[in-house]
Amino acid sequence: MVSNNSEDISPVIYIQNNWDEVVQKIDWKVWVIAKRRGCKNVEGTLRTACLDGSGVPQLKSNDGFKAEAVAKNILRVKHIESGSKISFLSATRLYTDIHKKAIRSLAVTSTDLSVSYSDEGNLIVWNHNRDVLKRKLEGHIGDVYKCRFFPSEKVVLSCGQDLSLKIWDIETDFCVSLKGHTQAVTDFAIVDVGRNVISVSKDGRVKLWNCGDASCIDTLACVSSIINCCAITSVPDVDILGLPDDSPVSEKEVGTKNKVLVFGCEDGWLHAVAVHSRR
């Protein structure tokens, strides 16, 4: 049952972004806000009264909040009126020497590598365990919008303002470009192990690519709006996706039979296309 009573709706609790630093200082205050639909915001503070022998802050709170479960890396706050509790975790590690300006895209591997792009114009691969730069990937002209690792975690895919996608071997710095869009490439999806990838663009087109020879296999969809983003998923019942109208399908197309691509547009519409059947 859904209740329209605002008192039955749990609030969203926000806290000062540098709370973990502030609570380490005696008599310093951290602000807390509880927001609940249909109710006035509740604003309060947490003040550090002292630090115990282990350096853990002892907090005093007011204005409808209570600090619970305080430790060096965690703080649980209770909104007294609703009884709602939330735990805030502080960062266990900060990376301050990788980028100096806003980071626009980031991806990590299951081991120790990250790839990221910032407003400095730097697309770089770095080791997040040792906080060291591994390789700078240079070749895009203009901004990079997305960067991700292929499933092998040895190759990076990126796209951007220069109308292209680029495939990078992070060991050798070898780069292959996928070109065919007429406006900036805003996002992409990797199909299965990565023999095929799909891109979306401000030109309103969704394209399927073969990475082996950098060729465009097909244009999957064309809409009248800018396409901003996309995501790919698998469907267990392949029959509902249908079969292609044209046969045979290119031998370059691999692993698309159970895939659906969803893409979001500037005009507010979401579209879905069955990759193999193009429906």
XYZ file of C-alpha atoms in Angstrom:
279
model
C 0.000 0.000 0.000
C 1.265 3.482 -0.862
C 0.689 6.210 1.687
C 0.212 9.881 0.817
C 1.024 10.901 4.376
C 4.362 12.761 4.393
C 5.044 11.435 7.892
C 5.268 7.905 6.452
C 7.953 8.898 3.929
C 11.543 8.399 5.057
C 13.684 11.514 4.670
C 16.814 11.801 2.602
C 19.673 12.806 4.895
C 22.588 14.913 3.652
C 25.818 15.736 5.459
C 28.672 18.193 4.958
C 30.993 16.755 2.310
C 34.196 17.037 4.400
C 32.623 15.731 7.615
C 35.388 13.180 8.162
C 37.990 15.964 8.381
C 35.899 18.363 10.466
C 34.975 15.860 13.190
C 38.655 15.418 13.993
C 38.777 19.012 15.313
C 37.476 19.944 18.755
C 34.415 22.245 18.790
C 34.083 22.246 15.007
C 30.620 21.692 13.584
C 29.269 19.570 10.731
C 25.881 20.423 9.201
C 23.216 17.783 8.583
C 19.946 18.199 6.650
C 16.932 15.897 6.401
C 14.658 16.464 3.406
C 11.219 14.900 3.211
C 8.560 15.503 0.573
C 5.799 17.740 1.842
C 7.731 18.741 4.967
C 10.021 21.564 5.925
C 13.702 20.667 5.834
C 15.207 19.781 9.203
C 18.654 21.320 9.700
C 21.028 20.422 12.490
C 24.677 20.200 13.476
C 27.089 17.680 14.927
C 29.828 19.105 17.148
C 33.011 17.369 18.261
C 33.215 17.564 22.045
C 36.478 15.598 22.343
C 38.535 12.762 20.929
C 38.948 9.550 22.877
C 42.253 7.787 23.426
C 42.046 6.127 20.006
C 41.363 9.392 18.210
C 37.666 8.620 17.658
C 35.509 11.771 17.915
C 32.807 12.065 20.556
C 29.972 14.035 18.974
C 27.164 16.136 20.386
C 24.139 16.713 18.192
C 21.031 18.885 18.208
C 17.996 20.003 16.204
C 16.479 16.594 15.639
C 19.548 14.471 14.930
C 21.624 11.980 16.878
C 25.117 10.735 16.063
C 25.494 6.972 16.429
C 28.233 4.421 15.738
C 31.030 6.966 15.387
C 34.389 5.565 14.233
C 37.366 6.851 12.263
C 35.847 5.996 8.884
C 32.132 5.753 9.560
C 29.412 7.918 11.032
C 25.803 6.827 11.498
C 23.242 9.601 11.883
C 19.677 9.192 13.132
C 16.820 11.513 12.235
C 14.942 11.398 15.524
C 11.447 12.312 14.303
C 11.265 9.600 11.625
C 13.670 7.128 13.212
C 15.569 6.901 9.916
C 19.264 6.105 10.117
C 22.001 6.423 7.543
C 25.686 5.524 7.621
C 28.248 7.793 5.962
C 31.614 6.325 4.960
C 34.717 8.412 4.476
C 37.168 7.798 1.662
C 39.845 5.246 2.460
C 42.163 6.644 -0.182
C 42.469 9.915 -2.122
C 44.101 10.354 -5.524
C 45.275 13.950 -5.745
C 48.037 13.757 -8.365
C 46.191 12.163 -11.280
C 44.031 15.071 -12.485
C 43.793 18.751 -11.561
C 40.473 19.577 -13.269
C 36.998 18.039 -13.498
C 36.968 14.317 -14.345
C 34.421 13.504 -17.063
C 34.748 9.738 -17.429
C 36.287 6.936 -15.387
C 36.535 3.144 -15.542
C 38.439 0.575 -13.498
C 39.543 -3.030 -13.926
C 39.182 -5.883 -11.446
C 42.932 -5.718 -10.859
C 44.773 -2.420 -10.464
C 44.185 -0.230 -13.515
C 41.999 2.809 -14.102
C 41.384 4.941 -17.177
C 40.053 8.480 -16.892
C 39.595 11.720 -18.794
C 39.517 15.245 -17.378
C 39.032 18.822 -18.547
C 42.806 19.150 -18.750
C 42.497 17.183 -21.988
C 44.252 14.159 -20.540
C 43.085 10.594 -21.254
C 45.301 8.438 -19.091
C 45.687 4.905 -17.778
C 46.966 4.703 -14.210
C 47.538 2.222 -11.414
C 45.064 2.893 -8.587
C 46.951 0.678 -6.131
C 50.192 2.572 -6.491
C 48.799 5.956 -7.586
C 51.156 6.114 -10.581
C 50.644 7.063 -14.204
C 51.007 4.153 -16.627
C 50.291 5.712 -20.004
C 48.836 8.865 -21.553
C 46.582 8.114 -24.530
C 46.989 10.875 -27.117
C 45.062 11.018 -30.378
C 41.612 12.472 -29.788
C 41.000 16.011 -31.000
C 38.710 17.803 -28.570
C 36.908 16.425 -25.543
C 36.557 12.742 -24.713
C 33.060 11.831 -23.497
C 33.463 8.189 -22.438
C 36.286 5.737 -21.779
C 36.079 2.096 -20.700
C 38.111 -1.093 -20.645
C 37.277 -4.031 -22.863
C 36.562 -7.266 -20.933
C 40.184 -8.346 -21.495
C 41.230 -5.309 -19.389
C 44.174 -4.821 -21.759
C 42.431 -2.552 -24.261
C 40.600 0.761 -23.806
C 37.737 2.155 -25.883
C 37.015 5.899 -25.961
C 34.793 8.282 -27.895
C 34.429 12.003 -28.193
C 33.992 15.310 -29.882
C 36.113 14.411 -32.912
C 33.347 12.139 -34.378
C 35.316 8.966 -33.658
C 35.804 6.014 -31.358
C 39.330 4.891 -30.616
C 40.620 1.482 -29.550
C 43.842 1.636 -27.535
C 46.291 -1.139 -26.702
C 47.496 0.112 -23.324
C 50.748 -1.861 -23.498
C 51.956 -0.642 -26.897
C 49.952 2.626 -27.261
C 48.706 1.341 -30.647
C 45.437 3.027 -31.638
C 42.705 2.218 -34.158
C 39.970 4.733 -35.022
C 36.361 3.928 -35.882
C 34.973 6.677 -38.102
C 31.545 7.102 -39.662
C 29.502 9.443 -37.481
C 28.948 12.990 -38.678
C 28.765 14.537 -35.206
C 30.307 13.882 -31.800
C 30.139 10.319 -30.459
C 28.564 10.568 -27.005
C 28.555 6.986 -25.708
C 29.108 3.344 -26.622
C 28.429 -0.219 -25.522
C 30.711 -3.245 -25.791
C 29.080 -6.436 -27.075
C 30.151 -9.592 -25.187
C 33.951 -9.967 -25.293
C 34.354 -6.959 -27.559
C 34.588 -8.166 -31.154
C 31.716 -5.764 -31.819
C 30.898 -2.402 -30.241
C 27.919 -0.069 -30.624
C 28.132 3.719 -30.657
C 25.598 6.554 -30.356
C 26.062 10.111 -31.510
C 24.711 13.619 -31.658
C 23.897 12.834 -35.301
C 21.017 10.642 -34.056
C 22.515 7.390 -35.328
C 23.287 4.101 -33.602
C 26.099 2.173 -35.297
C 27.403 -1.380 -34.934
C 31.152 -1.797 -35.476
C 33.580 -4.636 -36.082
C 36.720 -3.954 -34.066
C 38.898 -6.356 -36.058
C 38.990 -4.232 -39.212
C 37.489 -0.971 -37.839
C 34.513 -1.260 -40.191
C 30.911 -0.206 -39.634
C 28.697 -3.291 -39.936
C 25.390 -1.434 -39.943
C 23.388 1.516 -38.682
C 21.000 -0.004 -36.139
C 18.737 3.003 -35.672
C 18.299 6.603 -36.740
C 16.297 9.199 -34.782
C 15.710 12.920 -35.176
C 17.224 13.858 -31.803
C 20.710 13.972 -30.337
C 21.526 10.673 -28.582
C 23.224 11.231 -25.238
C 23.724 7.775 -23.743
C 23.212 4.043 -24.180
C 23.310 0.737 -22.323
C 23.236 -2.863 -23.508
C 21.553 -5.848 -21.897
C 20.877 -9.534 -22.575
C 17.397 -11.040 -22.995
C 16.866 -14.691 -21.979
C 14.064 -15.317 -24.507
C 15.719 -14.694 -27.856
C 12.547 -15.509 -29.825
C 10.818 -12.297 -28.735
C 13.519 -10.247 -30.451
C 12.760 -11.653 -33.877
C 15.039 -12.352 -36.829
C 16.675 -9.962 -39.281
C 14.648 -9.054 -42.376
C 17.768 -9.302 -44.519
C 19.898 -12.423 -44.649
C 22.562 -13.541 -44.425
C 23.813 -11.456 -41.517
C 27.405 -10.277 -41.837
C 29.932 -12.786 -40.525
C 31.547 -9.853 -38.728
C 28.562 -9.589 -36.385
C 29.191 -11.699 -33.264
C 27.211 -12.213 -30.054
C 24.268 -9.955 -30.877
C 21.358 -12.439 -31.025
C 20.201 -11.914 -27.421
C 21.206 -8.267 -27.053
C 19.024 -5.184 -26.686
C 20.432 -1.670 -26.768
C 18.588 1.112 -24.941
C 19.513 4.698 -25.781
C 18.445 8.033 -24.348
C 17.891 11.197 -26.357
C 18.002 14.934 -25.884
C 14.245 15.178 -26.520
C 13.483 13.030 -23.466
C 12.727 9.799 -25.326
C 14.177 6.380 -24.552
C 14.396 3.892 -27.441
C 15.257 0.189 -27.457
C 16.529 -1.794 -30.442
C 17.078 -5.550 -30.727
C 20.630 -5.571 -32.057
C 20.469 -8.723 -34.186
C 17.030 -8.196 -35.745
C 17.302 -4.383 -35.855
C 13.742 -4.136 -34.464
